[in-house]
mmCIF file of C-alpha atoms in Angstrom:
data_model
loop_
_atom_site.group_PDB
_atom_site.id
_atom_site.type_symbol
_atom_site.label_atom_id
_atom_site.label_comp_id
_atom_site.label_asym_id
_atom_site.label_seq_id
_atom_site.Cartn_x
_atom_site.Cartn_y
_atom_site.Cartn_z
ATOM 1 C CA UNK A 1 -5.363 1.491 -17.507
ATOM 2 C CA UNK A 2 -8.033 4.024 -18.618
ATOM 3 C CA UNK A 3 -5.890 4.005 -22.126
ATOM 4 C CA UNK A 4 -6.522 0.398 -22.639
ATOM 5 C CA UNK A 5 -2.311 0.094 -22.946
ATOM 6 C CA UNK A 6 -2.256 -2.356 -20.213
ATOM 7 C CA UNK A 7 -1.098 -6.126 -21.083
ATOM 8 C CA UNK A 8 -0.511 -9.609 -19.368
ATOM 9 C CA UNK A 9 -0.336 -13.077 -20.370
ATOM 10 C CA UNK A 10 -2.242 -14.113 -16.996
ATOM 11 C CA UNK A 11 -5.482 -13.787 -18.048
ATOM 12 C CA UNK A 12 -6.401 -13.682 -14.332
ATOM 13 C CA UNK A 13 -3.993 -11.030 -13.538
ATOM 14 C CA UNK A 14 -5.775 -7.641 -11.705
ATOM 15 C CA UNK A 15 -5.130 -4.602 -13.618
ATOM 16 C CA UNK A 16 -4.036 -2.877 -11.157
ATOM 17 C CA UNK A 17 -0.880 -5.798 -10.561
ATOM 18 C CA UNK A 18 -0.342 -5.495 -14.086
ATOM 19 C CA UNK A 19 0.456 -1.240 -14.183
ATOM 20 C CA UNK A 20 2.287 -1.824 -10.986
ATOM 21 C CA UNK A 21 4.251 -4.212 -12.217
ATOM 22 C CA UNK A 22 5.081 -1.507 -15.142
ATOM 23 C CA UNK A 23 5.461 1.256 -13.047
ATOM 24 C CA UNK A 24 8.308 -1.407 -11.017
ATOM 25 C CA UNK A 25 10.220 -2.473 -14.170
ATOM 26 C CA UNK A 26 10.380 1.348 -15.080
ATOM 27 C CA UNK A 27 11.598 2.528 -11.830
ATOM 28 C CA UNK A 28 14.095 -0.901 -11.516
ATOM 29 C CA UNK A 29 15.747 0.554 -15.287
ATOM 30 C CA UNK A 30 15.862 3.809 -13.822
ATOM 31 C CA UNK A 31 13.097 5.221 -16.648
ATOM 32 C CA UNK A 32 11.119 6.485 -13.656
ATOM 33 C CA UNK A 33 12.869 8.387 -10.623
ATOM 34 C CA UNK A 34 12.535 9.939 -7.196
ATOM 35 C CA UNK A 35 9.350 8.885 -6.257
ATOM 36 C CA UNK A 36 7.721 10.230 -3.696
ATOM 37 C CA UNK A 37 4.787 9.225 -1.615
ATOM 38 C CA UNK A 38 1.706 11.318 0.122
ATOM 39 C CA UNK A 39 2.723 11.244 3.553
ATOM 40 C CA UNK A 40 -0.701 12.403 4.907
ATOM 41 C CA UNK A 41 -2.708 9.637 3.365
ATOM 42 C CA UNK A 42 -0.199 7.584 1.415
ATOM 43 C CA UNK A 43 -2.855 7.446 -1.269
ATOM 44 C CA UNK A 44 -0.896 8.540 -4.204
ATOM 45 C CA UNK A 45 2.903 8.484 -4.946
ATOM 46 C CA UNK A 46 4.465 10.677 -7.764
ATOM 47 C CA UNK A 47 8.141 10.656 -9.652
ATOM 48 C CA UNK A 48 10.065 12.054 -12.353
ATOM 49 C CA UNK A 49 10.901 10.444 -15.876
ATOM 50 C CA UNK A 50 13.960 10.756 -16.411
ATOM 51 C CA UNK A 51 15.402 13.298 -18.963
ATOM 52 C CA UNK A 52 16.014 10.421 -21.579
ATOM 53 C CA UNK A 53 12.521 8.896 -21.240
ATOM 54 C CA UNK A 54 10.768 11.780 -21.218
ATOM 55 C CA UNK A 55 12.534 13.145 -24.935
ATOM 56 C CA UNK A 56 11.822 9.899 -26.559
ATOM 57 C CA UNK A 57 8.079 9.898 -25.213
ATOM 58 C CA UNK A 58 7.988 13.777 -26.572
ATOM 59 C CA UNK A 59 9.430 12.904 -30.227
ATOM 60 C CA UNK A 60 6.814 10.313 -30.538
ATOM 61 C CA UNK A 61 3.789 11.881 -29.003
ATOM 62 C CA UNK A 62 4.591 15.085 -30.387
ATOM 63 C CA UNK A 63 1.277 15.188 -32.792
ATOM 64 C CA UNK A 64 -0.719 13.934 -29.861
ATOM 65 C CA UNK A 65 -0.790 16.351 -27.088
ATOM 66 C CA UNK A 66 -1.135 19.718 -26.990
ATOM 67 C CA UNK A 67 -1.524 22.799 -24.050
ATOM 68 C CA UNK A 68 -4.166 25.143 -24.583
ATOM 69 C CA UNK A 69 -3.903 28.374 -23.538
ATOM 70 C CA UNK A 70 -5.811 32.244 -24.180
ATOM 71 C CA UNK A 71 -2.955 32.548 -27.229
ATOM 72 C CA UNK A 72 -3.514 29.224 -28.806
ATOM 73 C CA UNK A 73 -4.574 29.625 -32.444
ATOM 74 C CA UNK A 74 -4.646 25.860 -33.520
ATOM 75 C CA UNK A 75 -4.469 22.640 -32.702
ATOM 76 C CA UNK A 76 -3.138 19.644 -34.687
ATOM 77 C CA UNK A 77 -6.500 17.408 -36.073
ATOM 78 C CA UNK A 78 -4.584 14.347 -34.670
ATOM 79 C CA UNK A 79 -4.528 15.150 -30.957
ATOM 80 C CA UNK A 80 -5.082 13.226 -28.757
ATOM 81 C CA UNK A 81 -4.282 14.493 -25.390
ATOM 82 C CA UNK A 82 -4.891 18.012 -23.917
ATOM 83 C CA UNK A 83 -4.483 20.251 -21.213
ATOM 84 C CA UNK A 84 -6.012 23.158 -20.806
ATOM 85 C CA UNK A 85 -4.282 26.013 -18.661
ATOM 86 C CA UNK A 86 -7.037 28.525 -19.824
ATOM 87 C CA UNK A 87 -9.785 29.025 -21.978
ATOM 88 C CA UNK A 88 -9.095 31.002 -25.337
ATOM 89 C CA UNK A 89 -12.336 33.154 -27.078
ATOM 90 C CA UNK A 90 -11.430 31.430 -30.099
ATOM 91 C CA UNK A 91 -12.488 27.727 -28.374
ATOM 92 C CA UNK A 92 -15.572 26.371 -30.539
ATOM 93 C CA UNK A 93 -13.349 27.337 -33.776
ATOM 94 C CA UNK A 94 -10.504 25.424 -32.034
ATOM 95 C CA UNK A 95 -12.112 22.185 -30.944
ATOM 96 C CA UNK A 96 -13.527 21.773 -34.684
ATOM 97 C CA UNK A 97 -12.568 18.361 -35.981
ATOM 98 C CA UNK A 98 -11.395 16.926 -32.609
ATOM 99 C CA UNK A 99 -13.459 14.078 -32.546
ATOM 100 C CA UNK A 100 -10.697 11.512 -31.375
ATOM 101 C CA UNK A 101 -9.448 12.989 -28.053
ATOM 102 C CA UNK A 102 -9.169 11.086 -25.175
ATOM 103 C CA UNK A 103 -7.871 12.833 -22.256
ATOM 104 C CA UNK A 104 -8.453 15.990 -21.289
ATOM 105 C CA UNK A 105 -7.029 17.759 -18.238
ATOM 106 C CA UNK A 106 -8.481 21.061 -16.884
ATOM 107 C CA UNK A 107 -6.075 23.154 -15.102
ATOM 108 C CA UNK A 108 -7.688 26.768 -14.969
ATOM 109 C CA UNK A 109 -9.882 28.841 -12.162
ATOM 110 C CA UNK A 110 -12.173 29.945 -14.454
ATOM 111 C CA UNK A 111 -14.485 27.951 -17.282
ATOM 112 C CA UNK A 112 -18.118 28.925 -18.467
ATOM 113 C CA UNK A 113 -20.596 26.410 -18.634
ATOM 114 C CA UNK A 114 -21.414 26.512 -22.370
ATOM 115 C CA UNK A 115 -17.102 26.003 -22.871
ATOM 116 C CA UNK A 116 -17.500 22.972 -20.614
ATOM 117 C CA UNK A 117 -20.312 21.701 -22.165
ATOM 118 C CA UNK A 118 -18.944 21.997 -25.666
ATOM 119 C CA UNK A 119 -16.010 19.975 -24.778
ATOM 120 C CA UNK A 120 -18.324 17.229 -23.125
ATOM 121 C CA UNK A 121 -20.326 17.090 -26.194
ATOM 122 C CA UNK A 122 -17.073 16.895 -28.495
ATOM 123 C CA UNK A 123 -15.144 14.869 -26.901
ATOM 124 C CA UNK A 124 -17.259 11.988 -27.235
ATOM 125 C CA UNK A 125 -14.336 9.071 -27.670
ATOM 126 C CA UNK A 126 -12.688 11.109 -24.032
ATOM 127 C CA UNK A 127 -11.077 8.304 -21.842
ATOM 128 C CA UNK A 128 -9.854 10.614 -19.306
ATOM 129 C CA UNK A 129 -11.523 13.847 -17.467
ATOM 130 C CA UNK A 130 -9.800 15.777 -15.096
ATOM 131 C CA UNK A 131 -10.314 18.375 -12.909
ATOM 132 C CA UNK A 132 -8.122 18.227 -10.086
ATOM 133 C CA UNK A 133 -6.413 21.486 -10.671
ATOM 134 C CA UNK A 134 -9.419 23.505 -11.441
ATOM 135 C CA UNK A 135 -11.227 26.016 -9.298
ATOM 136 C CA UNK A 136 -14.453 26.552 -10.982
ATOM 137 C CA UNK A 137 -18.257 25.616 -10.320
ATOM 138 C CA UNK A 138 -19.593 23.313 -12.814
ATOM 139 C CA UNK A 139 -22.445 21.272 -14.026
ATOM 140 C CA UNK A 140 -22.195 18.154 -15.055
ATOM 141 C CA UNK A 141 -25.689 17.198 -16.657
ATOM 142 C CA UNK A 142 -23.945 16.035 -20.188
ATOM 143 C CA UNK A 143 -21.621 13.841 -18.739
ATOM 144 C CA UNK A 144 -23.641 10.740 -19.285
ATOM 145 C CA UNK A 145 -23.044 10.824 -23.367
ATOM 146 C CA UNK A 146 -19.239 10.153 -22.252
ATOM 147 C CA UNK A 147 -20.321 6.646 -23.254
ATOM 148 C CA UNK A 148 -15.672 5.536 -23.253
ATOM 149 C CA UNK A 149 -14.846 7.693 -20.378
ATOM 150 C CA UNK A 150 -13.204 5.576 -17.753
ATOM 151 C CA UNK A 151 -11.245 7.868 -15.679
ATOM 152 C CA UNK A 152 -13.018 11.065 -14.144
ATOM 153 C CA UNK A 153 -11.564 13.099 -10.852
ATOM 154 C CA UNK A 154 -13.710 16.025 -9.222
ATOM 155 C CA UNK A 155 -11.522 16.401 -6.389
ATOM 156 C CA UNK A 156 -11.681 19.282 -3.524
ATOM 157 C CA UNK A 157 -10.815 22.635 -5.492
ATOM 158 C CA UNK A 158 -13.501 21.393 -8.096
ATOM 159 C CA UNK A 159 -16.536 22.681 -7.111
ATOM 160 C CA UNK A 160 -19.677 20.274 -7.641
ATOM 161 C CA UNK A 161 -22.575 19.943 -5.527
ATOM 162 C CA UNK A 162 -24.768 17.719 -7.145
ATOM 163 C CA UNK A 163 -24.115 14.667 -9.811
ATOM 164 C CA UNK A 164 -26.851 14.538 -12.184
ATOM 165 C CA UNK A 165 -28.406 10.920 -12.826
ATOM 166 C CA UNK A 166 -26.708 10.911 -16.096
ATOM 167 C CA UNK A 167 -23.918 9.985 -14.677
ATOM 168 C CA UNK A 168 -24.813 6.606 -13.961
ATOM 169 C CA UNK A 169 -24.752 5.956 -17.800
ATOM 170 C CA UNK A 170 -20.759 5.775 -17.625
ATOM 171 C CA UNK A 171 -20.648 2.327 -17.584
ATOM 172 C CA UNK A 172 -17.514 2.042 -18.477
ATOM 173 C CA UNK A 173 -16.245 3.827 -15.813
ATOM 174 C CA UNK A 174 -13.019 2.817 -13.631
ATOM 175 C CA UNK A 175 -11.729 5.303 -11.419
ATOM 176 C CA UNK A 176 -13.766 7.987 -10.110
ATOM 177 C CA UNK A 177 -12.649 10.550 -7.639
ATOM 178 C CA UNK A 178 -15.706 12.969 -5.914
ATOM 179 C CA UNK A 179 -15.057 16.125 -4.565
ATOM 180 C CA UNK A 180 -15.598 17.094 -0.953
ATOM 181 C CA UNK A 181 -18.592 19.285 -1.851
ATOM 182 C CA UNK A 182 -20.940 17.067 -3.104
ATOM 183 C CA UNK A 183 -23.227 16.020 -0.985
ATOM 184 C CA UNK A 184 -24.935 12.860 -2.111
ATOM 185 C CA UNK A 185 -24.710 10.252 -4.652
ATOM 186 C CA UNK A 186 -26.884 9.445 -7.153
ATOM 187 C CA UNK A 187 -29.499 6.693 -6.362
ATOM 188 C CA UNK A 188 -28.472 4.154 -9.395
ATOM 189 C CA UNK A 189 -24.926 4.371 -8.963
ATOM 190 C CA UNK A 190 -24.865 0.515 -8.789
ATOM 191 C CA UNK A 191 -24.987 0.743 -12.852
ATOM 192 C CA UNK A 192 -21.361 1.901 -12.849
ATOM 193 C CA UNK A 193 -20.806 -1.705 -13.207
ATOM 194 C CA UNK A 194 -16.899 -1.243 -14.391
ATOM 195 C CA UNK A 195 -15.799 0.970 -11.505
ATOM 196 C CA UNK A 196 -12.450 -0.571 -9.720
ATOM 197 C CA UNK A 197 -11.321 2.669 -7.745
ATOM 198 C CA UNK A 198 -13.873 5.349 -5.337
ATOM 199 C CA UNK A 199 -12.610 7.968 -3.648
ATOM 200 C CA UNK A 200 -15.941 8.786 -1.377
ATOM 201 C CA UNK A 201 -17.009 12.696 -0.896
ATOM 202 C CA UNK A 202 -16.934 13.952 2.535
ATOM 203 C CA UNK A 203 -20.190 15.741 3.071
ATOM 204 C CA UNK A 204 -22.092 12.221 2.120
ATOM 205 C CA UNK A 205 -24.086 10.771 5.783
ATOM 206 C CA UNK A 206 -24.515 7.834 4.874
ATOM 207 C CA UNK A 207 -24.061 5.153 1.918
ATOM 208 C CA UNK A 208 -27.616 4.193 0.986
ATOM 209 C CA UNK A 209 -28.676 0.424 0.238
ATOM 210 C CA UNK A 210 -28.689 -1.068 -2.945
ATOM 211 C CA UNK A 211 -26.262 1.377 -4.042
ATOM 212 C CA UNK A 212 -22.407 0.953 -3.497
ATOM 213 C CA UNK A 213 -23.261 -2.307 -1.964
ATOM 214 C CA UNK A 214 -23.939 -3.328 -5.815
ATOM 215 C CA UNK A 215 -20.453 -1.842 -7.394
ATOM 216 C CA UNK A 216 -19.157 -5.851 -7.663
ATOM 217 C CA UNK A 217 -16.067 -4.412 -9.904
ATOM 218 C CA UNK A 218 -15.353 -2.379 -6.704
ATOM 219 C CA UNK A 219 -11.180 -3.246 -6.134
ATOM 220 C CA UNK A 220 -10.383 0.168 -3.989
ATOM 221 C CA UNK A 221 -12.399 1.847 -1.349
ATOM 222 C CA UNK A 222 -11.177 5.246 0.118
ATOM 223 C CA UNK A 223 -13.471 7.239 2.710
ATOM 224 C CA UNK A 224 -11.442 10.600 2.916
ATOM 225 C CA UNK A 225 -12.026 13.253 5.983
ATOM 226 C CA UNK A 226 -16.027 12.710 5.806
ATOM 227 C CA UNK A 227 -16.980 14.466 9.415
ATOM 228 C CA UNK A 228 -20.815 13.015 8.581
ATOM 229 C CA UNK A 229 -20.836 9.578 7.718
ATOM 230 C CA UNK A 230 -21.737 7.269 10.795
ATOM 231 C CA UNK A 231 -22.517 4.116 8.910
ATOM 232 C CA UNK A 232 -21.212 2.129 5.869
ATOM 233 C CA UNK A 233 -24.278 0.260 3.858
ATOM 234 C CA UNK A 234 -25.120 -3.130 5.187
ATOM 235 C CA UNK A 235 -25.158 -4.469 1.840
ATOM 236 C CA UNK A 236 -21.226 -4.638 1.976
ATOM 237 C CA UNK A 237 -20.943 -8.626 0.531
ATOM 238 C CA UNK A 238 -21.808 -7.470 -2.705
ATOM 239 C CA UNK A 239 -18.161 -5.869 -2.662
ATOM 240 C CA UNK A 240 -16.738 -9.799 -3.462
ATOM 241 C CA UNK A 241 -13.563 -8.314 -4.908
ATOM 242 C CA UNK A 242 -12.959 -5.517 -2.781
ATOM 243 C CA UNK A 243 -9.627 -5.540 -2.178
ATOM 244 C CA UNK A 244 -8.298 -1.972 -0.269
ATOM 245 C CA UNK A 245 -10.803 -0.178 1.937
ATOM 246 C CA UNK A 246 -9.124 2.913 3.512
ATOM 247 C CA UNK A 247 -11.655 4.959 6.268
ATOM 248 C CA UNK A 248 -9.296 8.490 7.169
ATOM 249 C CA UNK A 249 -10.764 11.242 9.142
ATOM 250 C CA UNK A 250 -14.778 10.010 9.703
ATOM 251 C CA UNK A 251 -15.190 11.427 13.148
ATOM 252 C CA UNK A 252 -18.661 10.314 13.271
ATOM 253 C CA UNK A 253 -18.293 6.967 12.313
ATOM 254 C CA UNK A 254 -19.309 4.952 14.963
ATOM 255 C CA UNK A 255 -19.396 0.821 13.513
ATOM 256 C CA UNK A 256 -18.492 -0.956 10.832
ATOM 257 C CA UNK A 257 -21.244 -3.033 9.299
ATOM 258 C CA UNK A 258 -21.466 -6.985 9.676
ATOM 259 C CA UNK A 259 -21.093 -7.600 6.418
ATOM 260 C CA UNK A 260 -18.121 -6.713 6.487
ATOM 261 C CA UNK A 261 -17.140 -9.995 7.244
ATOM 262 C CA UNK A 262 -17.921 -11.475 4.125
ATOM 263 C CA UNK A 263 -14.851 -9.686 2.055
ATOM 264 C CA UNK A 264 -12.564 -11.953 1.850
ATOM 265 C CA UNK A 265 -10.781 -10.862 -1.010
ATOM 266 C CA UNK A 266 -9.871 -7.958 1.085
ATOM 267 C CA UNK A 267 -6.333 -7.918 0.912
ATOM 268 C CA UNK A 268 -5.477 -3.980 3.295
ATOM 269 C CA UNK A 269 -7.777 -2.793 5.549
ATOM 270 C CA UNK A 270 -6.455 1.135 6.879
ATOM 271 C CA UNK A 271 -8.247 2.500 9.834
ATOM 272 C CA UNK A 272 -7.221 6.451 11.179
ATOM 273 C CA UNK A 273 -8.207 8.902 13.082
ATOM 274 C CA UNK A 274 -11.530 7.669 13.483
ATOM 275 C CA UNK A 275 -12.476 8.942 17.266
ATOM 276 C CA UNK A 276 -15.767 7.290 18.046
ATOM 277 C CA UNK A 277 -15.264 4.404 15.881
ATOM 278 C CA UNK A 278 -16.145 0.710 17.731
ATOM 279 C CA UNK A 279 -14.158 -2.316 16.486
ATOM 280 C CA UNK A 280 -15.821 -4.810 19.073
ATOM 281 C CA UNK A 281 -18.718 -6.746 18.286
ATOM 282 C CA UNK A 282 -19.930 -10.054 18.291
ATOM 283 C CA UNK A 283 -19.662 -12.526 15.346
ATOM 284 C CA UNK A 284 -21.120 -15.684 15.238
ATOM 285 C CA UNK A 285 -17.365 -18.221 14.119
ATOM 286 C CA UNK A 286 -19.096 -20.753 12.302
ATOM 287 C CA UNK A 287 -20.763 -17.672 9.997
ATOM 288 C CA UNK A 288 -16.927 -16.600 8.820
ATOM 289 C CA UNK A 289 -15.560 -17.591 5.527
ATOM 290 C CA UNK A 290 -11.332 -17.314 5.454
ATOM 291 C CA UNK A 291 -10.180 -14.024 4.541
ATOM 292 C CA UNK A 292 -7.249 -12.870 2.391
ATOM 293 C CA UNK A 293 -6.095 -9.799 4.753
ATOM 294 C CA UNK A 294 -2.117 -8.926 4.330
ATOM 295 C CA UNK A 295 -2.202 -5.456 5.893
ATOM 296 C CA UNK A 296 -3.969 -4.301 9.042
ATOM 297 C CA UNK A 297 -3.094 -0.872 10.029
ATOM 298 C CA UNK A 298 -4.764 1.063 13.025
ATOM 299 C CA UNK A 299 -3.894 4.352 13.709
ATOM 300 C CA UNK A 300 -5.435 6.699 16.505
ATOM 301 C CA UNK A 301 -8.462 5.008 17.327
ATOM 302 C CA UNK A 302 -9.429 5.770 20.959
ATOM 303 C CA UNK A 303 -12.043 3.722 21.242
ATOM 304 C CA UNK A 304 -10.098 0.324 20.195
ATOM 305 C CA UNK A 305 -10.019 -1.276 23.619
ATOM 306 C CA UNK A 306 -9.347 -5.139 21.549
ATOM 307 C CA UNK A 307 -8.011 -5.881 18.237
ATOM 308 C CA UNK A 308 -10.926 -7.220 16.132
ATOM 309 C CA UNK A 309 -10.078 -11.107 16.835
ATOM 310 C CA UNK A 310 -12.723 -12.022 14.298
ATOM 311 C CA UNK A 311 -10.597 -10.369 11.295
ATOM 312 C CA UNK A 312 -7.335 -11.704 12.781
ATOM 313 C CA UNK A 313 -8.320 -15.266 13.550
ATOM 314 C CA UNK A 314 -9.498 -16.005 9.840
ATOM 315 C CA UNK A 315 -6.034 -14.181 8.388
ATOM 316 C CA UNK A 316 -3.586 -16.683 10.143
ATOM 317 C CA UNK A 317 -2.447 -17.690 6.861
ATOM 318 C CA UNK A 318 -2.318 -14.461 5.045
ATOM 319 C CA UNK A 319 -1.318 -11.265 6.893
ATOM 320 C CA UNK A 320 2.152 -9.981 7.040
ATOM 321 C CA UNK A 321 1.760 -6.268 8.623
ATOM 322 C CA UNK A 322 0.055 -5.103 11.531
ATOM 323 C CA UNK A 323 0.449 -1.816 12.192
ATOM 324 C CA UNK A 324 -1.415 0.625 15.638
ATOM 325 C CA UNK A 325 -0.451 3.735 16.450
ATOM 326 C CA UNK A 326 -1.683 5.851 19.228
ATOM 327 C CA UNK A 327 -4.503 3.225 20.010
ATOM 328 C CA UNK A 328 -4.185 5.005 23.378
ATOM 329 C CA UNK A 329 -6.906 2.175 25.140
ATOM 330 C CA UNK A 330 -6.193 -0.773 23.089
ATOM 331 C CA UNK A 331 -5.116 -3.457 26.556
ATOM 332 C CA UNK A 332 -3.516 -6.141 25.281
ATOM 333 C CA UNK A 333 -3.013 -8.000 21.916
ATOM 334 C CA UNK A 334 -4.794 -11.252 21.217
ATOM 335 C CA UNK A 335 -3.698 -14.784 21.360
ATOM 336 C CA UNK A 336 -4.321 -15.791 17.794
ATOM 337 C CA UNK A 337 -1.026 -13.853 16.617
ATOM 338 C CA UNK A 338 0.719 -16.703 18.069
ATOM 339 C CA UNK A 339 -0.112 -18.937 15.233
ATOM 340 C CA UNK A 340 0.191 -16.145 12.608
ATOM 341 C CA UNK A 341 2.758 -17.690 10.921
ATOM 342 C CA UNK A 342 2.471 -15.296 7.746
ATOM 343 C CA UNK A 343 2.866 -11.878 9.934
ATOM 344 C CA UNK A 344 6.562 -10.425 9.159
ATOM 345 C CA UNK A 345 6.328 -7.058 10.590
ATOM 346 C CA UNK A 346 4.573 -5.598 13.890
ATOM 347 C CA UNK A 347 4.725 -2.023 14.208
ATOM 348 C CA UNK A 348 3.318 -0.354 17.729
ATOM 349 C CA UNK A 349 3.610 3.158 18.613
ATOM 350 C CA UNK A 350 2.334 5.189 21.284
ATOM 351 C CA UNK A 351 -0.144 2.284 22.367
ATOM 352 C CA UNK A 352 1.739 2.325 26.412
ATOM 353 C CA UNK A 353 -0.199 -0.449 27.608
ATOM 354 C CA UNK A 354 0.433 -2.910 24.919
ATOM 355 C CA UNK A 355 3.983 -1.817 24.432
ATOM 356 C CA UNK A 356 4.434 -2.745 28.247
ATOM 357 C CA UNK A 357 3.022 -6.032 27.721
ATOM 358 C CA UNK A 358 5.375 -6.681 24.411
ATOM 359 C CA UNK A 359 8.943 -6.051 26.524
ATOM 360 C CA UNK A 360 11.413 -8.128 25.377
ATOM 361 C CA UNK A 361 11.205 -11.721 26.981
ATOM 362 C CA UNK A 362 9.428 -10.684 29.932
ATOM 363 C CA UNK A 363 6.075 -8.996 28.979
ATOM 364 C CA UNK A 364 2.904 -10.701 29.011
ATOM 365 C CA UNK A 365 1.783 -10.903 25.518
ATOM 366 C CA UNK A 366 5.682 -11.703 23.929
ATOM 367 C CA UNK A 367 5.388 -14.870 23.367
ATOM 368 C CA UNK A 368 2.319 -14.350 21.765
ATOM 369 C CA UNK A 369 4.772 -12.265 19.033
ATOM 370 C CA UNK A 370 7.743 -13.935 19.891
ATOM 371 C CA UNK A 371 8.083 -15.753 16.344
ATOM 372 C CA UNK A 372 7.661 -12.355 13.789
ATOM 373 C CA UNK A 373 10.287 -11.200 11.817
ATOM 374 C CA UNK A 374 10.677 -7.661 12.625
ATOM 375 C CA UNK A 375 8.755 -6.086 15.118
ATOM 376 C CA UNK A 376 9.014 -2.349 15.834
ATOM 377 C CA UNK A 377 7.907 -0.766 18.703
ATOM 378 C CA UNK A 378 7.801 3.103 19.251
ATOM 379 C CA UNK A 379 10.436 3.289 16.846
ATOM 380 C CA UNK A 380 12.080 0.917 18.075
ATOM 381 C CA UNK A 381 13.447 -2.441 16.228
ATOM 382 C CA UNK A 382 14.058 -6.020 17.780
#
């Protein structure tokens, strides 16, 4: 996607559909194998190309990419793709007449600013930034000439405190991914106009107004082990094609905002491990627009003493899973499942109380579940 390479007659099709639907049709051929998901967070699966695949991509790319490491003594003018495993002395001499790279991957523990800065400043067409596997402190404050940069990850080992306000000139921007050590945004992120995919940093308290509220590009939400943050903005309906929103490990979080009611494009909504979160308040019916909802999951919340009827009731038509784990106080389930007509799977495990009241033809709320497809509960299948 952050390539461009991406392609679909459907004019109305989400990018995202369209690389899945790739990444499928690869993995049905056998092109892609053994693919493996994050079992933590499920947020990322990887897999291997197979041996065939991966030649053929090699004898045609060959010119293109190229590894950089303290014995490189050139690099190929037509480039296009590098990673860097170190950083040689000879760097300024080598990066002379790169002017066309897009991606560039930094996989070292140690990078001075001025090297860092010189590749910011000549990679000027970059499409791709990466950090992930790096270990080093740095400053971003010449990011913001990255004017074609549409993929950038500062995850944990990257450390970054602070993101400069030139940031908020990536406009093209897609996918970002912020590091846990940064501890606030910047105040006009709601420029990033393009951006489809946030990972949230953890030290951030709480997501100011006007801000986030404003990314209307926004398709994927992630809050990742955030210990701080107590409240999402209240500015929430600007998020009209939000589509994923995934809250893991916010202990403090205590509510989630009203406005959350107006996403109804929202398609998976992924609760856990959120201890003093509060699913139960009070929403005025006639204020609720239909939502779009095909995946509820709820995983150790032990404040959830009732499903949030207000989400289920408008998702009759749409939801297929519903998933709670260790919802340890959740009493019973609610009666609208009984005309959720959509909902093909019910998963419940370690919820005692509700798994009483779901016992094969005698408990109290079967019939109310009577009708699904598949229901499993602790580990158990009907």
């Amino acid at each position: 996607m952050a390539h461009g390479l991406l392609e679909s007659t459907n004019e109305n099709e989400e990018l995202e559909d369209i690389g899945l639907r790739y990444i499928q049709e690869l993995r049905s051929r056998s092109f892609f194998q053994d693919f493996e998901e994050d079992s933590e967070c499920k947020l990322f699966s990887s897999c291997k190309m197979h041996d065939l695949v991966h030649d053929l991509a090699l004898s045609l790319t060959q010119n293109e990419f190229s590894t950089i490491t303290t014995s490189t003594k050139d690099i190929s003018k037509g480039v296009r793709h590098l990673l860097f495993l170190s950083i040689p002395q000879n760097l300024p001499t080598l990066l002379q007449g790169l002017d066309h790279v897009r991606t560039a991957i930094f996989n070292t523990e140690e990078m001075s600013q001025s090297a860092l800065n010189l590749c910011l400043l000549r990679f000027q067409s970059l499409r791709v930034l990466d950090f992930r596997d790096s270990k080093f402190e740095v400053w971003l404050e010449k990011i913001g000439s990255l004017k074609h940069l549409r993929y950038l990850c500062l995850p944990e080992a990257c450390e970054v405190e602070k993101i400069p306000n030139s940031f908020c000139k990536l406009q093209s921007l897609q996918f970002l991914w912020l590091g846990e050590e940064i501890e606030d945004l910047p105040s006009n992120i709601r420029y990033l106009i393009n951006l489809r995919f946030l990972i949230f940093p953890r030290k951030q308290k709480r997501l100011s107004k006007n801000g986030l509220g404003c990314l209307t590009s926004l398709r994927f939400f992630w809050i990742l082990r955030n210990e701080h943050l107590e409240y999402l903005c209240e500015d929430m309906q600007g998020l009209k094609h939000l589509r994923t929103l995934f809250i893991f490990e916010c202990y403090s979080l205590i509510s989630l905002p009203q406005s959350i009611k107006y996403l109804t494009a929202l398609e998976t909504l992924h609760i856990e491990d959120c201890t003093n979160l509060n699913l139960t308040w009070e929403v005025d019916d006639q204020d609720l627009a239909q939502f779009s909802l095909q995946k509820l999951i709820l995983v150790w919340l032990p404040k959830l003493v009732a499903l949030p009827e207000w989400l289920l009731a408008r998702s009759t038509n749409s939801l297929q899973l519903l998933k709670l784990g260790s919802c340890r106080n959740l009493k019973k389930l609610p009666a609208c499942l009984h005309n959720m007509t959509s909902l093909q799977q019910l998963v419940i495990n370690d919820c005692a109380e509700v798994r009483n009241r779901c016992e094969r033809e005698v408990g109290e709320d079967w019939s109310k579940i009577a009708h699904i497809p598949k229901i499993v509960i602790n580990e158990g299948c009907f």
